[in-house]
Coordinates of C-alpha atoms in Angstrom, one line a residue:
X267 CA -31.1 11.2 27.8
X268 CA -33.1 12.4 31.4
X269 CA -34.5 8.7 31.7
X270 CA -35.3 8.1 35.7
X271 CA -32.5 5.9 37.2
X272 CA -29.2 6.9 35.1
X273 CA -27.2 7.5 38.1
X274 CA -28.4 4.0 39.8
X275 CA -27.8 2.2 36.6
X276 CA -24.5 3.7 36.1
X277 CA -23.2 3.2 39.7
X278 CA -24.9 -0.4 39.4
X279 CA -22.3 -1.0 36.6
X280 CA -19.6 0.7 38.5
X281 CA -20.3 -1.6 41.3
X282 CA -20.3 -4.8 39.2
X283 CA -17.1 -4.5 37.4
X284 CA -15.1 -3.2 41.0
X285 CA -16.5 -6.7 42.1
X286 CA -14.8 -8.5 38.5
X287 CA -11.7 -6.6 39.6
X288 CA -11.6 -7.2 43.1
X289 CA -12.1 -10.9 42.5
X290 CA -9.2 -10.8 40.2
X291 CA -7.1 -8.8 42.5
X292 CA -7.6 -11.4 45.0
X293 CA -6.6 -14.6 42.6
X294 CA -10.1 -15.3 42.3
X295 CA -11.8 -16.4 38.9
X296 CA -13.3 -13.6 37.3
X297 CA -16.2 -13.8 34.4
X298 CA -14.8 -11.1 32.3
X299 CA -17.3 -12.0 29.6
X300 CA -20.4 -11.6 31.3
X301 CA -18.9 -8.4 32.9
X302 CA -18.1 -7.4 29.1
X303 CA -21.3 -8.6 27.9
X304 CA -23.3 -5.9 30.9
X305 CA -21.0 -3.2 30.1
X306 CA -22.3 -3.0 26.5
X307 CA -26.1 -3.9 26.8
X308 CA -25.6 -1.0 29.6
X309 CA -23.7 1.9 28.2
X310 CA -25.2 0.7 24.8
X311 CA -28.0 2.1 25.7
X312 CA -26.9 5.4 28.2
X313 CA -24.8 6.8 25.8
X314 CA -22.6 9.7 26.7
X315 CA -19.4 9.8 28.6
X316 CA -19.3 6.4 30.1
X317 CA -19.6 4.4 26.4
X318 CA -17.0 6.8 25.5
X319 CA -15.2 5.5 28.4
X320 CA -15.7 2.0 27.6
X321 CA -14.8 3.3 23.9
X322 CA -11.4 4.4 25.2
X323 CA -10.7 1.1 27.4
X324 CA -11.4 -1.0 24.0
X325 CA -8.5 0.3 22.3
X326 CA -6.1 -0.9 25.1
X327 CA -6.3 -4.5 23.5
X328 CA -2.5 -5.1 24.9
X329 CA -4.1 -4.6 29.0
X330 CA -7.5 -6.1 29.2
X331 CA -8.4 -9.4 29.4
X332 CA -9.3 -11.2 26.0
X333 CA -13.1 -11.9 26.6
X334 CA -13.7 -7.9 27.9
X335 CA -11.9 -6.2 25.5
X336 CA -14.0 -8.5 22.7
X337 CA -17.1 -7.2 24.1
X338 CA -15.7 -3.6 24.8
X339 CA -15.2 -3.4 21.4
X340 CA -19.0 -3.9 20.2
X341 CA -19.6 -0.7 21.6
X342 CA -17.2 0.5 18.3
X343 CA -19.6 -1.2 15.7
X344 CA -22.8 -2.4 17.3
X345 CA -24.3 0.5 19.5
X346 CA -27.8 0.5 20.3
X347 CA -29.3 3.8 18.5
X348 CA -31.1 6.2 19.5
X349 CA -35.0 5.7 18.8
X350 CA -35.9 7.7 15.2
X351 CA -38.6 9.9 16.9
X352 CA -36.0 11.5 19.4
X353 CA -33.5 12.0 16.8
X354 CA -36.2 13.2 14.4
X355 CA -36.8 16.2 17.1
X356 CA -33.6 17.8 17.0
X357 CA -33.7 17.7 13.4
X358 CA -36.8 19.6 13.2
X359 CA -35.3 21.7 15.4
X360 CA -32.9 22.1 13.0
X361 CA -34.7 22.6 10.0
X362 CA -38.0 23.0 10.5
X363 CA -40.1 21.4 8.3
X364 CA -37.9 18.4 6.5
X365 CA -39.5 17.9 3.4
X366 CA -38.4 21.4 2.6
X367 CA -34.7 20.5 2.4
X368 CA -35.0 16.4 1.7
X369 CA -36.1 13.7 0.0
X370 CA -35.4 11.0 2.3
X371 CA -33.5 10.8 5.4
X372 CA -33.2 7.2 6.4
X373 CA -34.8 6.5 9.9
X374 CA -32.3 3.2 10.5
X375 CA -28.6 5.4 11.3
X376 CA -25.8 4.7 9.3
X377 CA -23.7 4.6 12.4
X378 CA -23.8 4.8 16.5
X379 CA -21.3 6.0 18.6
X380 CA -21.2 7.3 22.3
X381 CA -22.0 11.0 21.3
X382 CA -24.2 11.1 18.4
X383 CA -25.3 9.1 15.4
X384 CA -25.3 9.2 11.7
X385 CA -28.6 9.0 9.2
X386 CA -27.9 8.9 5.3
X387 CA -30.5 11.5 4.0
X388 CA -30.8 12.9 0.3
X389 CA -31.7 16.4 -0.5
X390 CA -34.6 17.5 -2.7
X391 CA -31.7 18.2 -5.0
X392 CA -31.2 14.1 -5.0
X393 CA -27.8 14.6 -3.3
X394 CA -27.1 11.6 -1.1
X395 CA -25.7 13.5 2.5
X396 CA -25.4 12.3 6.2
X397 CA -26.2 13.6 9.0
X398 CA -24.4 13.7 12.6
X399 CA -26.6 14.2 15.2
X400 CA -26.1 14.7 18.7
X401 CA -27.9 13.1 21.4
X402 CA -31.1 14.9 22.6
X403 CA -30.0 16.6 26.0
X404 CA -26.8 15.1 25.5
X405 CA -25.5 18.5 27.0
X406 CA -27.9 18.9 29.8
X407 CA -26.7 15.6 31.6
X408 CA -22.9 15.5 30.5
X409 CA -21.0 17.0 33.9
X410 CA -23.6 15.0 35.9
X411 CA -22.4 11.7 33.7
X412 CA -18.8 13.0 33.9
X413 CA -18.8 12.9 37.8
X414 CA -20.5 9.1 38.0
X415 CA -17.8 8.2 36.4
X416 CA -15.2 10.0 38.5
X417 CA -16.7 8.1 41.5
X418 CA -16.1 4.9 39.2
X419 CA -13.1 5.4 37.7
X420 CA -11.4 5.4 41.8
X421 CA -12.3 1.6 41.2
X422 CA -8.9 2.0 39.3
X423 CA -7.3 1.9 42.8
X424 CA -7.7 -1.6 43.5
X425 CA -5.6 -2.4 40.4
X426 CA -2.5 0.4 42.1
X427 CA -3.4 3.5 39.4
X428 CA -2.2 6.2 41.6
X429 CA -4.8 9.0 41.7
X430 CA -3.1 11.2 39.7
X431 CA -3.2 8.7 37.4
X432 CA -6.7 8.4 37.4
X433 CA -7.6 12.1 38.0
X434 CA -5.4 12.7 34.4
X435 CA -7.5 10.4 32.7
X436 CA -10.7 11.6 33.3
X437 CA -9.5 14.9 32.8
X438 CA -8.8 13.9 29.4
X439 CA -12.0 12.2 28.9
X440 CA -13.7 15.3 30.1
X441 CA -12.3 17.8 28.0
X442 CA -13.0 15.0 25.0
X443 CA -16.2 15.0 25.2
X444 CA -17.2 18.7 25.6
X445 CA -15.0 19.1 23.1
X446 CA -17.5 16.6 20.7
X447 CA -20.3 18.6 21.7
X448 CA -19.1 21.6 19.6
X449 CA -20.0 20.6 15.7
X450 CA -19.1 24.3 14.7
X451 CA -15.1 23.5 15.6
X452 CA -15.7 19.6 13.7
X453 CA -16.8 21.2 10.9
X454 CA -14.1 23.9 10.9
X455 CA -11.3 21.0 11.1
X456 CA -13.0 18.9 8.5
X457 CA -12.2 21.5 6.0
X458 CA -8.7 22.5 7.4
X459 CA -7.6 19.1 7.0
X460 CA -9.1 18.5 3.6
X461 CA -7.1 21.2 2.2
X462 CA -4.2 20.8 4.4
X463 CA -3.8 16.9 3.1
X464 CA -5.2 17.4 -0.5
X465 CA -2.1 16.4 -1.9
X466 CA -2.2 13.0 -0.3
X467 CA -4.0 11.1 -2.6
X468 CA -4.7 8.2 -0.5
X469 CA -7.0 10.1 2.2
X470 CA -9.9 11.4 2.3
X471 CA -12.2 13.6 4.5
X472 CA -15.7 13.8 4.2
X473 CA -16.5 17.0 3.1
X474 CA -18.8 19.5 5.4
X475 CA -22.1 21.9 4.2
X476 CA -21.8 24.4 6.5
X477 CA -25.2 25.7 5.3
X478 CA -26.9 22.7 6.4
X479 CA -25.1 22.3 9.9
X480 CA -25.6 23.9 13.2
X481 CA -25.1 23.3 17.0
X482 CA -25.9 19.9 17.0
X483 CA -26.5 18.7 14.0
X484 CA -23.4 18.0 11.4
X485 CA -24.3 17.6 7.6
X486 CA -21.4 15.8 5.1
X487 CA -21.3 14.9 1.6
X488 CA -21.6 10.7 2.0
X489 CA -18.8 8.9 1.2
X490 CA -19.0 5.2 0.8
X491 CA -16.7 2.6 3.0
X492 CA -15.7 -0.4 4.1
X493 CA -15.1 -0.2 8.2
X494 CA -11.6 -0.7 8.9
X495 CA -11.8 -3.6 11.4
X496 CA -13.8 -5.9 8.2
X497 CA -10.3 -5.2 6.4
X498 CA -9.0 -8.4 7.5
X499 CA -9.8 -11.0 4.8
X500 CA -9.2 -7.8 1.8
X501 CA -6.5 -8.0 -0.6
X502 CA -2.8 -7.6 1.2
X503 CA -2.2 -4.7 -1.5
X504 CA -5.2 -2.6 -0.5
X505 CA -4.3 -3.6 3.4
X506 CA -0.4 -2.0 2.7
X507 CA -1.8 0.8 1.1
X508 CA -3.8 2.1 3.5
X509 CA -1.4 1.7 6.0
X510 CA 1.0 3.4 4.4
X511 CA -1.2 6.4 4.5
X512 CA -2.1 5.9 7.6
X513 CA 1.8 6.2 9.3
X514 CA 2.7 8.6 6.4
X515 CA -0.9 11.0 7.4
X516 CA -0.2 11.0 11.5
X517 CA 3.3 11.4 10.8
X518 CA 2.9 14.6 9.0
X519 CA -0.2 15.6 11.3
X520 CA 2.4 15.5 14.3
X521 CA 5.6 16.4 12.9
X522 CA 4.6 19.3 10.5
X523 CA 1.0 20.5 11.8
X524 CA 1.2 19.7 15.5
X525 CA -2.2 18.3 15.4
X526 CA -3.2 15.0 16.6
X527 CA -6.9 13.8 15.4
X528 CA -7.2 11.9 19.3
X529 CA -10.2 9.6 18.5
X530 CA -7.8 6.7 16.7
X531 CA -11.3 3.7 17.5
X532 CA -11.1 1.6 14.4
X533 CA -15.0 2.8 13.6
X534 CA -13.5 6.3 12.6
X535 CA -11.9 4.6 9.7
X536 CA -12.9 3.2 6.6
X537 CA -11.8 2.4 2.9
X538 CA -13.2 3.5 -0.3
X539 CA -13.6 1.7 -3.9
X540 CA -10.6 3.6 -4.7
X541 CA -8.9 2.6 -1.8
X542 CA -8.4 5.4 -0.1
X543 CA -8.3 5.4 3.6
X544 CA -11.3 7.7 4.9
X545 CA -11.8 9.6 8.3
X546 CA -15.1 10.1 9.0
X547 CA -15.0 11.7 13.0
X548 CA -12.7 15.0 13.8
X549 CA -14.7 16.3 16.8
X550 CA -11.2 15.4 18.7
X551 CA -8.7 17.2 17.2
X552 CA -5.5 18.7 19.8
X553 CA -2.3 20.4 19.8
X554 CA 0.7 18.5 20.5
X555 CA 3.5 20.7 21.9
X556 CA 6.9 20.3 20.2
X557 CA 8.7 19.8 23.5
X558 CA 6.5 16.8 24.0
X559 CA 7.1 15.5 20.8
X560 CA 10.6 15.7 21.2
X561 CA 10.7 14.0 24.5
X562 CA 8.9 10.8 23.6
X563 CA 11.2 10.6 20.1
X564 CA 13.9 11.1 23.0
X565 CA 12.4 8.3 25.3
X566 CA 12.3 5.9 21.9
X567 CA 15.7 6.9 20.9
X568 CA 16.5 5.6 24.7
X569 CA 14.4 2.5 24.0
X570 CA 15.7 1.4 20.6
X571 CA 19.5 2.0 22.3
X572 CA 18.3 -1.0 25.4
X573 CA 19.7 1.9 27.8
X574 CA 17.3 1.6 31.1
X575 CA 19.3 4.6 32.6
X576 CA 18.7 6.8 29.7
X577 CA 15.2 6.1 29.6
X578 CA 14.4 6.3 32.6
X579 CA 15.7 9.8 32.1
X580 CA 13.9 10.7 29.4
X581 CA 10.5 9.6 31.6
X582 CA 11.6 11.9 34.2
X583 CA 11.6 14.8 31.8
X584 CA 8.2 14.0 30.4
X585 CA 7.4 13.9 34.0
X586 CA 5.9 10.1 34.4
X587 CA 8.7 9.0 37.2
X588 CA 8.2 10.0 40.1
X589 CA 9.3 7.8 43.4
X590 CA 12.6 5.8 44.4
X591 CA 13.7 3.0 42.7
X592 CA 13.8 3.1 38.7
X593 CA 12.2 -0.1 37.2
X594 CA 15.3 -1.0 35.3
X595 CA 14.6 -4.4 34.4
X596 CA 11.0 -3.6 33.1
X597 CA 12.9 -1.1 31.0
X598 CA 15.0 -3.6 29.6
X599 CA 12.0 -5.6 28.9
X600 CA 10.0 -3.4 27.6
X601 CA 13.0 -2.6 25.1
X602 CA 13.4 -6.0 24.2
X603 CA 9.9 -6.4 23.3
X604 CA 9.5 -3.3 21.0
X605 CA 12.9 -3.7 19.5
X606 CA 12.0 -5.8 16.1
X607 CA 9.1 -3.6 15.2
X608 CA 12.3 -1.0 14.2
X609 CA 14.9 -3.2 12.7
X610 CA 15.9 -2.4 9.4
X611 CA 13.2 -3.5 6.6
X612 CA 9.8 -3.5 6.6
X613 CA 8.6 -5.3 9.8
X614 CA 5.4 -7.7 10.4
X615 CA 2.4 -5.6 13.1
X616 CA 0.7 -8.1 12.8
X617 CA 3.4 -11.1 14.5
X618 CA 1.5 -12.6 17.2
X619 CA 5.3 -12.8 19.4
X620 CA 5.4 -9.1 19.4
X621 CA 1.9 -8.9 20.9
X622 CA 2.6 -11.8 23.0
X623 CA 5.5 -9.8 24.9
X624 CA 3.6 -6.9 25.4
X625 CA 1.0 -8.7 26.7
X626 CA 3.2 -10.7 29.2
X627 CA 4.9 -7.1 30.5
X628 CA 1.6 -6.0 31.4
X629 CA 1.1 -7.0 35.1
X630 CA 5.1 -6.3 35.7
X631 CA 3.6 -2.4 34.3
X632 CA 0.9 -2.1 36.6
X633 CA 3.2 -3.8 39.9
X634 CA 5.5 -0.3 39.3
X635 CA 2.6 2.1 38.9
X636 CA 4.1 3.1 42.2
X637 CA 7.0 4.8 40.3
X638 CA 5.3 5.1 36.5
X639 CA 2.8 7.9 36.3
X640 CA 2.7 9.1 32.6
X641 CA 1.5 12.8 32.7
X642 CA -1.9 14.5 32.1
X643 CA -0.3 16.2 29.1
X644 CA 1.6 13.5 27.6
X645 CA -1.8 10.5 28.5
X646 CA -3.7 11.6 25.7
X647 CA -0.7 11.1 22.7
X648 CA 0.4 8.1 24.3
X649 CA -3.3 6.5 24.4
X650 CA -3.7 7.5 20.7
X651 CA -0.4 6.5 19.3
X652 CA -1.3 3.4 21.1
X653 CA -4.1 3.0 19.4
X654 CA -3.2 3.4 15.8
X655 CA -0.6 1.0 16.5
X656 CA -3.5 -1.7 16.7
X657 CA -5.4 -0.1 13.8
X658 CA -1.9 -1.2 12.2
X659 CA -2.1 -4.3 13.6
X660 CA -5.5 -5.2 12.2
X661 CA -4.5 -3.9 8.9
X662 CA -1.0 -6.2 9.2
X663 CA 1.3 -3.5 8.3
X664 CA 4.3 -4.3 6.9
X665 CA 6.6 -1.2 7.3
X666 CA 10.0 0.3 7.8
X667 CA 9.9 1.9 11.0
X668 CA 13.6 1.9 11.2
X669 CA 13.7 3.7 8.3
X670 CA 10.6 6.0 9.5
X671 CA 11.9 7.4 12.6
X672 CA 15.9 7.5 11.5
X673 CA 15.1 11.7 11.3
X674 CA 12.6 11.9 13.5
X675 CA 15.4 10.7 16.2
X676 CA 18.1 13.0 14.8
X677 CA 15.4 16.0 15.2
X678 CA 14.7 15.1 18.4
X679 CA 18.8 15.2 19.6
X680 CA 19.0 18.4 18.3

């Protein structure tokens, strides 16, 4: 990852999609699919903290256009990989010589992401494993990544994101991915949550072998999947099922542990031929403070009442008002538009008029960023909740939310 010219190429890409935006911000026509189709040939191929970026941005199907966000999303299931002979490396450096410890390990990965990638390999034993392995000086060029992008991410400006806002996001970002550099703490939450959730017999977590693991390279037992976004044509059942587990696991994550697994893109998910929904990726695991838990139940409870006042109170208590002038009417949008998905009975993610309202209240969001500035603190549960509520989508869910929250809301007015 020290090839000549990674700064140039990344501010060349910053530069190119501040033109797309300026063009847009001045009514002109912008070619959001050709910008889409650079971003992933580009950060395909760099790796690191911008894909991860580009990662994050992909799950915010509700904000960016159509033709980006299709291409964004590539970078979830199509990444360019890593040539074999630089991953081969650090596993030697791993393991020394291979054929001591296996059989095979396939040269093709199993899987790409923005961090690392993952090789099915079988043991001498004739255990079929995987193996996550971290980009080769991965580490050395992270903070020098991680401030490209904070000179790219002021591009934000143009669209009004305050500042803070933008300095909150890439704080999170930041802490993210040095976070996913530590395989010692994945592994550790990989078996905290297999035992914490055994009882939930429609999850899974791949389990870890500490004794063939170290700094940066992960070893799991292999379990089989279909990806989650190739759900879409599978039987309704299986689709309801999994669903299921997923609201009923990241309820009890938040609501019993305090742990959030922040990393919701829909290639950290798949299904089993058991059915069973399985998450491969914990390298972003983080606490969630009660108090913030209890202020965004507080700001839904606000929300599913259509009372602007009230929730513009509870956003000044999670601290993301700030200015004169509450938005009132976007509240009472807003409201409206999230209102069905939590009346009584099981309720339809995937109806198109529910998306089609969120979509429309989008620029009407970003016209009062002047007054809306969601917290560091609170940015990183919102963007994830966000995203599972697509992962939903694709899976059209069909569940009771009314039903769901009914004591979560009564906790939170205590």
């Amino acid at each position: 990852m020290r090839e000549r010219g990674r700064t140039r190429r990344l501010l060349g890409l910053g530069a190119r999609t501040g033109g797309t935006l300026l063009r847009s911000r001045l009514g002109g026509e912008a070619d959001w699919r050709a910008l889409g189709e650079a971003l992933f040939e580009g950060l395909s191929e760099l790796k690191g903290p911008a894909m991860k970026l580009a990662q994050i941005m992909a799950q915010w199907d509700d904000l960016l256009p159509p033709d980006l966000a299709d291409e964004l999303a590539r970078l979830q299931r199509q990444a360019e990989p890593m040539p074999w002979e630089s991953i081969r490396r650090t596993l030697v450096e791993q393991y020394g010589e291979l054929d001591v410890h296996f059989r095979e390990i396939e040269p093709r990965p199993f899987a790409s992401a923005s961090m690392g990638q993952v090789h099915r390999a079988v043991t001498q034993d004739g255990e079929t494993l995987v193996l996550k392995v971290q980009y080769p000086g991965l580490a050395e060029v992270l903070e020098s990544d991680l401030a490209q992008l904070r000179r790219i991410m002021r591009l934000g400006r143009w669209l009004k994101v305050s500042r803070a806002r933008l300095d909150a996001l890439f704080e999170e970002l930041a802490a993210s991915l040095r976070s996913e550099l530590d395989y010692h703490a994945e592994a550790l939450a990989l078996a905290r949550y297999r035992q914490r959730y055994a009882h939930m017999e429609g999850l899974l977590f791949p389990e870890p072998l500490p004794e063939l693991s170290g700094p940066r390279v992960l070893a799991m037992r292999y379990v089989a999947g279909t990806p989650l976004r190739e759900l879409e044509e599978e039987d309704a059942a299986v689709r309801q099922r999994v669903a299921t587990t997923l609201a009923d696991w990241l309820t009890e994550e938040l609501f019993t542990y305090g742990e959030l697994h922040a990393d919701p893109h829909a290639g950290n998910f798949a299904v089993d031929a058991e059915g069973r929904l399985v998450i491969y990726d914990l390298g972003a695991v983080v606490e969630v403070p009660e108090t913030h838990l209890k202020a965004t139940m507080q700001l839904l409870d606000a929300t599913l009442a259509a009372d602007p006042m009230a929730m513009d109170d509870a956003l000044r208590r999670l601290g993301g008002r700030q200015g004169k002038g509450a938005p009132l009417a976007l509240y009472r949008e807003s409201a409206e538009a999230v209102a069905p998905l939590f009346e009584p009975g099981p309720q339809d993610f995937s109806d198109v008029r529910v998306h089609r309202r969120l979509r429309d209240l989008t620029p009407k969001v970003w016209a009062a960023m002047d007054r809306l500035q969601p917290p560091a603190d609170v940015l990183l549960l919102s963007r994830t909740l966000n995203g599972h509520y697509w992962n939903l989508v694709r899976l059209g869910a069909r569940l009771d939310m009314h039903a769901r929250t009914r004591p979560l809301l009564a906790w939170a007015r205590r």
